Short mmCIF file of C-alpha atoms in Angstrom, two decimals:
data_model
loop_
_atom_site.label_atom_id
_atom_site.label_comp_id
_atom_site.label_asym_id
_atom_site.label_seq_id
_atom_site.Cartn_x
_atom_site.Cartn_y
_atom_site.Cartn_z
CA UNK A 1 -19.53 7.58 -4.32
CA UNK A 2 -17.72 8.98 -1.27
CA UNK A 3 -18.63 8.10 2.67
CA UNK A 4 -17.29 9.54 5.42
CA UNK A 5 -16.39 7.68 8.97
CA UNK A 6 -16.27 9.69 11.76
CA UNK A 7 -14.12 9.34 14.32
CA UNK A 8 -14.59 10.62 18.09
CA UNK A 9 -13.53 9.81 21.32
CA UNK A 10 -14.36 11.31 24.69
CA UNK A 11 -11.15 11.53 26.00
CA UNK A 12 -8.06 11.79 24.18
CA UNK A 13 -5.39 9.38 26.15
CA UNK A 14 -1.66 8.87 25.64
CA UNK A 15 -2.87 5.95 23.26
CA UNK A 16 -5.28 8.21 21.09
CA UNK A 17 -3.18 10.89 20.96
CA UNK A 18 -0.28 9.36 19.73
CA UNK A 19 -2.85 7.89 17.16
CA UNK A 20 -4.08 11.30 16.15
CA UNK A 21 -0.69 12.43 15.63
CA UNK A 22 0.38 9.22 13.09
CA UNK A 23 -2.88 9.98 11.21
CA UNK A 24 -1.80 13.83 10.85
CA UNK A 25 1.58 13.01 9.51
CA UNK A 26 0.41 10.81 6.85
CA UNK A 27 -2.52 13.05 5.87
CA UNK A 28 0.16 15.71 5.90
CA UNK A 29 2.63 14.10 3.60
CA UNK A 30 0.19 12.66 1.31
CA UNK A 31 -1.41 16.06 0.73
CA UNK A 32 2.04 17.10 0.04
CA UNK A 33 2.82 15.23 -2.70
CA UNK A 34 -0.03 14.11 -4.08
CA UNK A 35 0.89 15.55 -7.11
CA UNK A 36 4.34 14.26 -7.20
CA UNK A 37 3.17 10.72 -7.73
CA UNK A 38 1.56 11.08 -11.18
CA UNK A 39 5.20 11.98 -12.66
CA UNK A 40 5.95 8.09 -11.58
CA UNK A 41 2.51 6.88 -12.60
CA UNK A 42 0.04 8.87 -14.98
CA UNK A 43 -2.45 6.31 -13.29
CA UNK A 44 -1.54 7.15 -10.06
CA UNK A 45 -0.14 3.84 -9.25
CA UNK A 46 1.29 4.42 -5.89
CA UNK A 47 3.44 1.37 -5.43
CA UNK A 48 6.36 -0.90 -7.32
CA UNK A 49 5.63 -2.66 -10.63
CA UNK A 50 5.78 -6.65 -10.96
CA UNK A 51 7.87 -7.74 -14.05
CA UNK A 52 7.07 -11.00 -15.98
CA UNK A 53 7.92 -12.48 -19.00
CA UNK A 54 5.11 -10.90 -20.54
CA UNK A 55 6.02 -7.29 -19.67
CA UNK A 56 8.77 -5.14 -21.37
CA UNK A 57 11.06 -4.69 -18.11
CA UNK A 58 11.56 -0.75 -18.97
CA UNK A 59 7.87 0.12 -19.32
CA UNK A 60 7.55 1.26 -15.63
CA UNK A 61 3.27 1.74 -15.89
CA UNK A 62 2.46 -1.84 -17.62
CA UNK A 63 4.64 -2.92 -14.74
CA UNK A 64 2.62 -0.74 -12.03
CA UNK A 65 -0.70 -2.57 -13.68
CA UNK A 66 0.70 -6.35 -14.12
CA UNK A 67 0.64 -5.61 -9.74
CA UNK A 68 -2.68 -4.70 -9.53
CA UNK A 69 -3.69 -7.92 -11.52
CA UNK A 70 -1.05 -9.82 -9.23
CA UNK A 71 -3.12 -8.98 -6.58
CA UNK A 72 -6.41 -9.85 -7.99
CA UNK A 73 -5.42 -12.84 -9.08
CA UNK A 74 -4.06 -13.81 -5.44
CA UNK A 75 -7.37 -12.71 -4.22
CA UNK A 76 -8.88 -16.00 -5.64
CA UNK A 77 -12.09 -15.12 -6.78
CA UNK A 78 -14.94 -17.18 -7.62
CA UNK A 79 -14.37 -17.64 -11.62
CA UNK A 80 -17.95 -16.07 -12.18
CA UNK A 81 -20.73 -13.93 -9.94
CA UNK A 82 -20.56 -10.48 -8.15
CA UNK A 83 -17.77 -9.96 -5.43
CA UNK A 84 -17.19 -7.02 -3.16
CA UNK A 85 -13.76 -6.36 -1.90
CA UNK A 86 -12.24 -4.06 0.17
CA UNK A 87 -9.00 -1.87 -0.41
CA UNK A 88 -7.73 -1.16 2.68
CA UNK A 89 -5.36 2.29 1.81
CA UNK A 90 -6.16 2.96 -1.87
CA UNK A 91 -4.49 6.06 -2.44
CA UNK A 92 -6.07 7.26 -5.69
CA UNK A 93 -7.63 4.20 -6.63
CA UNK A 94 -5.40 2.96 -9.08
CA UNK A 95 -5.78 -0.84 -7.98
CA UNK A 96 -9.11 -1.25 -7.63
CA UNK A 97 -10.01 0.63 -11.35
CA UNK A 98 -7.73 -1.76 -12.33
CA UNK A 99 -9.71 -4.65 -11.01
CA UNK A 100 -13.15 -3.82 -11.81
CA UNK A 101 -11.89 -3.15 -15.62
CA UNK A 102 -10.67 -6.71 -15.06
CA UNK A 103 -13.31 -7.76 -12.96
CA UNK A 104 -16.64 -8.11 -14.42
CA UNK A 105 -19.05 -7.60 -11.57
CA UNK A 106 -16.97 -6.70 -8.90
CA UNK A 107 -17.14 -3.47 -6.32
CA UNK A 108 -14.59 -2.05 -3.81
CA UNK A 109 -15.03 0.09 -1.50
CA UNK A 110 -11.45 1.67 -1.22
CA UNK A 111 -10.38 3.32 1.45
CA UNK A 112 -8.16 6.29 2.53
CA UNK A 113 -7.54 9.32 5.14
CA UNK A 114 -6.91 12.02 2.62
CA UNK A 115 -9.65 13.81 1.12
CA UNK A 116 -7.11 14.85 -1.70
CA UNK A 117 -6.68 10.78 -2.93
CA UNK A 118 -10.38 11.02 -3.27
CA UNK A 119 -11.12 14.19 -5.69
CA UNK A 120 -7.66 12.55 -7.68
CA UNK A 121 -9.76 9.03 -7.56
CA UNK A 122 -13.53 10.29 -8.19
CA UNK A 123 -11.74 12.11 -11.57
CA UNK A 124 -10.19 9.01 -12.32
CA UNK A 125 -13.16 6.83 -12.11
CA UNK A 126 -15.40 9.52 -14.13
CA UNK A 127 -12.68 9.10 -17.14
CA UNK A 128 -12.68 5.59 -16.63
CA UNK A 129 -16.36 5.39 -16.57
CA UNK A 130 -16.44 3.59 -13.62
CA UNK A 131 -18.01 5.78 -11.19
CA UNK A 132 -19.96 3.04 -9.23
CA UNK A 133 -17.61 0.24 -9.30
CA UNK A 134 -15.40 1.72 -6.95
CA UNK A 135 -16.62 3.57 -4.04
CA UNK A 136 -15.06 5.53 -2.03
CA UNK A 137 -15.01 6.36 1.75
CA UNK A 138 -12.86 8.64 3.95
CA UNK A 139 -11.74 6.88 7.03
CA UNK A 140 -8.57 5.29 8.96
CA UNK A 141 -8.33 1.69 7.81
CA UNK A 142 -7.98 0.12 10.96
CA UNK A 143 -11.43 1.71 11.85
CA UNK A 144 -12.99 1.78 8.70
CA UNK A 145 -16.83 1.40 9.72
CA UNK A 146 -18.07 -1.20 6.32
CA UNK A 147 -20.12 -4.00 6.75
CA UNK A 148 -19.04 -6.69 9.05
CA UNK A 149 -18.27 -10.00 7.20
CA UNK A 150 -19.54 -9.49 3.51
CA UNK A 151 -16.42 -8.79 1.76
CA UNK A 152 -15.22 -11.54 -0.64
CA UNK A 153 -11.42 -10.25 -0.76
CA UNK A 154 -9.53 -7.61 1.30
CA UNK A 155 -6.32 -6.22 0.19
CA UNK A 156 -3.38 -3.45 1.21
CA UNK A 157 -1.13 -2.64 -1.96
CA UNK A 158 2.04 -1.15 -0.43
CA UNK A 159 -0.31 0.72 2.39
CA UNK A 160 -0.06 -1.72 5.87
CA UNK A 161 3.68 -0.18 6.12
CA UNK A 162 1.63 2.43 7.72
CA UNK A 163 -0.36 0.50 10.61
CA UNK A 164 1.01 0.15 14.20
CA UNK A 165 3.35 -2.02 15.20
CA UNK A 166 5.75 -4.28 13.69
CA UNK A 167 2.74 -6.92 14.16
CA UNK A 168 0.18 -4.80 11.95
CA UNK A 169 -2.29 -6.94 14.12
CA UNK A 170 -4.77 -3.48 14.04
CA UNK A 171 -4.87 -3.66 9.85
CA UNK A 172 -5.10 -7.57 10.50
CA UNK A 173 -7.82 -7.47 13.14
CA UNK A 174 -10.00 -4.86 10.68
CA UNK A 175 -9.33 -7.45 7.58
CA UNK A 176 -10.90 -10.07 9.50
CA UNK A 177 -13.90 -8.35 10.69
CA UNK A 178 -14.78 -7.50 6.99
CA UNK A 179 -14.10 -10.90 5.51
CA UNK A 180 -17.24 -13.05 5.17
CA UNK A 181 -16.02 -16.93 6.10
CA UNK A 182 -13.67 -18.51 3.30
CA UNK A 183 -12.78 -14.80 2.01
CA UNK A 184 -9.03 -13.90 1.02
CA UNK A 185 -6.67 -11.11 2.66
CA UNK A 186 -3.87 -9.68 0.38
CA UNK A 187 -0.89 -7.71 2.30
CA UNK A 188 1.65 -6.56 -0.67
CA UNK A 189 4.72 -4.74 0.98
CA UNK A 190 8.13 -4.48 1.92
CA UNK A 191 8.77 -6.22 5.55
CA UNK A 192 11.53 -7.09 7.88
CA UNK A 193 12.67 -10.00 7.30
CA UNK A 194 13.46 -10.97 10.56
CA UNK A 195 13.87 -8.66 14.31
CA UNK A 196 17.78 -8.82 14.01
CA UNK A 197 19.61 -5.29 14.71
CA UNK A 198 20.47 -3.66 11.13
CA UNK A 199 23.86 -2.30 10.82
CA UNK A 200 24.42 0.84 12.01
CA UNK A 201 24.60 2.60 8.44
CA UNK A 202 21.71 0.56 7.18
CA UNK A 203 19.41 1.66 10.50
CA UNK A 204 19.79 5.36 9.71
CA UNK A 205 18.38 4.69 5.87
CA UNK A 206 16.02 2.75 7.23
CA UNK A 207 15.23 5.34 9.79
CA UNK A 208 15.39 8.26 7.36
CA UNK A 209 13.47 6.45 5.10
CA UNK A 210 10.13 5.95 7.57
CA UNK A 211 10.39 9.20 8.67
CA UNK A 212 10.50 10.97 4.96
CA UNK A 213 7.50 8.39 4.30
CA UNK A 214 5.04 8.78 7.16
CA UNK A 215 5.62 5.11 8.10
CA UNK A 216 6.61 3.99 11.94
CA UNK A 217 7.70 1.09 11.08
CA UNK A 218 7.65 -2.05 8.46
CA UNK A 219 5.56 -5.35 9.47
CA UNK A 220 8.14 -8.22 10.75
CA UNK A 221 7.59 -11.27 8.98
CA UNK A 222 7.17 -13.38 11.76
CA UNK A 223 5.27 -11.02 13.87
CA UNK A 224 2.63 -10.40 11.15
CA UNK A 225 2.10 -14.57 11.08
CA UNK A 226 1.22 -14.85 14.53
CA UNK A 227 -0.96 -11.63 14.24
CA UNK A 228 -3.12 -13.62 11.01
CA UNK A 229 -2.79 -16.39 12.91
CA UNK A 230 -4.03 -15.20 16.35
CA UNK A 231 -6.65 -13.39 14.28
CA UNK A 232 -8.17 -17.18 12.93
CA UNK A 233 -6.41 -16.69 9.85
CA UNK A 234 -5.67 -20.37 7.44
CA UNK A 235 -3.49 -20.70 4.91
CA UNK A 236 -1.30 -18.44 5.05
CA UNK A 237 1.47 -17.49 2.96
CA UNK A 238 5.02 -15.38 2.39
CA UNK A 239 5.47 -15.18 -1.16
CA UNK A 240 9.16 -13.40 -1.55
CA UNK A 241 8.56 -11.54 -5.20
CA UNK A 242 11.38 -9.09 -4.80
CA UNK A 243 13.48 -10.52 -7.51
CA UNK A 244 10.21 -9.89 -9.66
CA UNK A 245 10.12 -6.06 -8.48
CA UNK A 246 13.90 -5.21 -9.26
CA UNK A 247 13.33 -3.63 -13.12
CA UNK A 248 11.04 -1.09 -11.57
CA UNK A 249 13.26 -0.39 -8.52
CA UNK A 250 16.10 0.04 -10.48
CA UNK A 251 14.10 3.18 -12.43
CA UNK A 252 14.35 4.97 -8.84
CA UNK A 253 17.66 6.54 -8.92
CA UNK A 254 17.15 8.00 -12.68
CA UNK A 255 13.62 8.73 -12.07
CA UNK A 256 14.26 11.12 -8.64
CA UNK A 257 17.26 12.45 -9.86
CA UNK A 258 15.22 14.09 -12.98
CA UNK A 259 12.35 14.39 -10.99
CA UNK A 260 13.95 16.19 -7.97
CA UNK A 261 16.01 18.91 -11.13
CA UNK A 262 12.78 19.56 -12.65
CA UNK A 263 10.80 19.81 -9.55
CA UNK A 264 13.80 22.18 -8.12
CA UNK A 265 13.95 24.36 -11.41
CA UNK A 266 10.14 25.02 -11.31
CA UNK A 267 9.92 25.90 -7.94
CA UNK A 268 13.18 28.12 -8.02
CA UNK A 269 14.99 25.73 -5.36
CA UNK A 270 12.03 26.11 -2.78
CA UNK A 271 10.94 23.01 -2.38
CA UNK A 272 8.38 22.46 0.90
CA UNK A 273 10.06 20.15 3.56
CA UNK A 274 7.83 17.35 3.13
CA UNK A 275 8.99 16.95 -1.34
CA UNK A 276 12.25 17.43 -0.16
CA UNK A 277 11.83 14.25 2.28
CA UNK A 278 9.58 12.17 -0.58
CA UNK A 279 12.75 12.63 -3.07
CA UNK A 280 15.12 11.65 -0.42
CA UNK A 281 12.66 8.65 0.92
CA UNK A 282 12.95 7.56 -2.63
CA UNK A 283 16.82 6.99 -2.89
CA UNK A 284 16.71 5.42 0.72
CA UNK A 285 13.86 3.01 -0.16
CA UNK A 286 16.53 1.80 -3.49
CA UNK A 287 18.93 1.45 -0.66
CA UNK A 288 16.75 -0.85 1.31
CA UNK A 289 15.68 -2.84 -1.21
CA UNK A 290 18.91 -3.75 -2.12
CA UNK A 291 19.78 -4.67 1.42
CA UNK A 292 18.40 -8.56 1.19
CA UNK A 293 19.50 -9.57 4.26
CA UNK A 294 17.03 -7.64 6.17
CA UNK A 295 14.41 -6.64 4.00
CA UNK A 296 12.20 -8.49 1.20
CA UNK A 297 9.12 -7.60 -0.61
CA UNK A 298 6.45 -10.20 0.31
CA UNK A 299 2.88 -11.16 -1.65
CA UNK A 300 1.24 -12.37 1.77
CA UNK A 301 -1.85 -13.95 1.50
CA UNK A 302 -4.44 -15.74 3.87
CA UNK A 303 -7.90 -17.17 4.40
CA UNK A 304 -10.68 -16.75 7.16
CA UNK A 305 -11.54 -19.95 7.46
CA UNK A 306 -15.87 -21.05 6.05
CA UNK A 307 -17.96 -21.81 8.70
CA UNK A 308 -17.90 -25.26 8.47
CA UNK A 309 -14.26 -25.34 8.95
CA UNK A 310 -12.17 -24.94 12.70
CA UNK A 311 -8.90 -23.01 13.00
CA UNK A 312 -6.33 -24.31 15.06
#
């Protein structure tokens, strides 16, 4: 199932405009390499694995999956009945397959810009045999136009990186609309740990990394509390798990350097500006994630509060 949400405006000021143009660049890059992503993930898991005991630290894909389930299980569900969540930023899909299969009785309707994510998804579900569990609909995610307050979870795998601001209060404001009272938000992503200036060296990576990557800029830890907490969002937590995504970070400088040869080789060393920038993104985003002091990968969650309950 695929929706569509329109989006118009009579007038197009500074504000919408400069909108417009962040939507464009990440439609543009993600149509780019949409492709690209299945040599990293043959489910088209678009994000970082999460290594346990349990899983064999050099298989990269049972990694990618053990993060979906992270995220499901953080989502704390009801142990039995029908839920409907929301993925806020789905890419292909890859998460929320993963949860239905897990899931019994459970829906999301995942969302995404690029039309592109959706024909890779739709295919996806249809070998999956899952082409109702997870439903598809073509909008911006801090606009998304579902159902106001009848979603059970909302989550955003590796995808708020690219809302506004260092707040993400837009993505935040949206997840709170959707939630019915006592529902769960996940946020899974790399953040800023804190607003101090990065050295000089480590502010160009940074800086070549969001612009390789379609992303402004990451959330700020303490800016993103105040914007679930402004929002009436209880509960909330930082959950630093970037020890737990190291095994699958440390693939990345193997994995692009074969990836960016073979890519090179087939396409006789013309690679389109945007693959050239993924591949280098990639090496910068190893660099960042080794750079502790000012960057961690965070398992954020928090709760809209029942109805019988008052936020302070």
């Amino acid at each position: 199932m695929i929706t569509t949400t329109p989006s118009a405006h009579p007038a197009a000021s500074p504000q919408i405009k400069a909108t417009q143009v962040r939507l464009a660049e990440i439609r543009s890059y993600y149509n780019a390499v949409a492709d690209d992503y299945r040599a990293w993930s043959p489910g088209m898991n678009m994000h970082f694995g999460y290594w346990s005991l349990k899983v064999n630290p050099l298989g990269r894909e049972a990694m990618l999956e053990r993060m979906n389930l992270e995220v499901l299980h953080r989502l704390a569900l009801p142990d039995s009945g029908a839920v409907l969540l929301a993925d806020l930023g789905c890419g292909a899909g890859a998460t929320a397959r993963s949860i239905v299969q897990n899931r019994k009785h459970s829906t999301v309707d995942a969302v995404t810009l690029v039309a592109r994510q959706i024909v890779q998804g739709v295919a996806l579900n249809q070998a999956a045999v899952l082409p109702n569990q997870v439903r598809f609909h073509l909008a911006d995610y801090v606009d998304t136009g579902l159902r106001t307050g009848v979603y059970d979870g909302v989550y955003a795998l590796e995808s708020a990186c690219h809302a506004p601001g260092a707040d993400k209060r837009a993505l935040v404001r949206e997840a709170a609309r959707l939630l019915r009272p006592g529902g769960t938000l996940v946020i899974a992503d790399a953040l800023r740990r804190n607003n101090s200036p990065l050295p000089g060296f480590m502010e160009r990576i940074y800086r070549l990394w969001c612009r390789h990557w379609a992303v402004n800029e990451l959330a700020e830890k303490e800016a993103l509390h105040s914007a679930l907490a402004s929002q009436g969002f209880t509960d909330i937590r930082f959950q630093d798990i970037s020890l737990r995504l190291a095994p699958s970070a440390l693939q990345i400088p193997l994995f692009a350097t074969r990836f960016a040869l073979r890519e090179l080789w087939r396409a006789r060393f013309r690679l389109s500006p945007l693959r050239r920038g993924h591949i280098v993104a990639s090496y910068a985003a190893f660099l960042l994630g080794m750079w502790l002091p000012g960057f961690g990968y965070y398992m954020v969650t928090a709760r809209k509060p029942a109805d019988n309950q008052v936020s302070h």
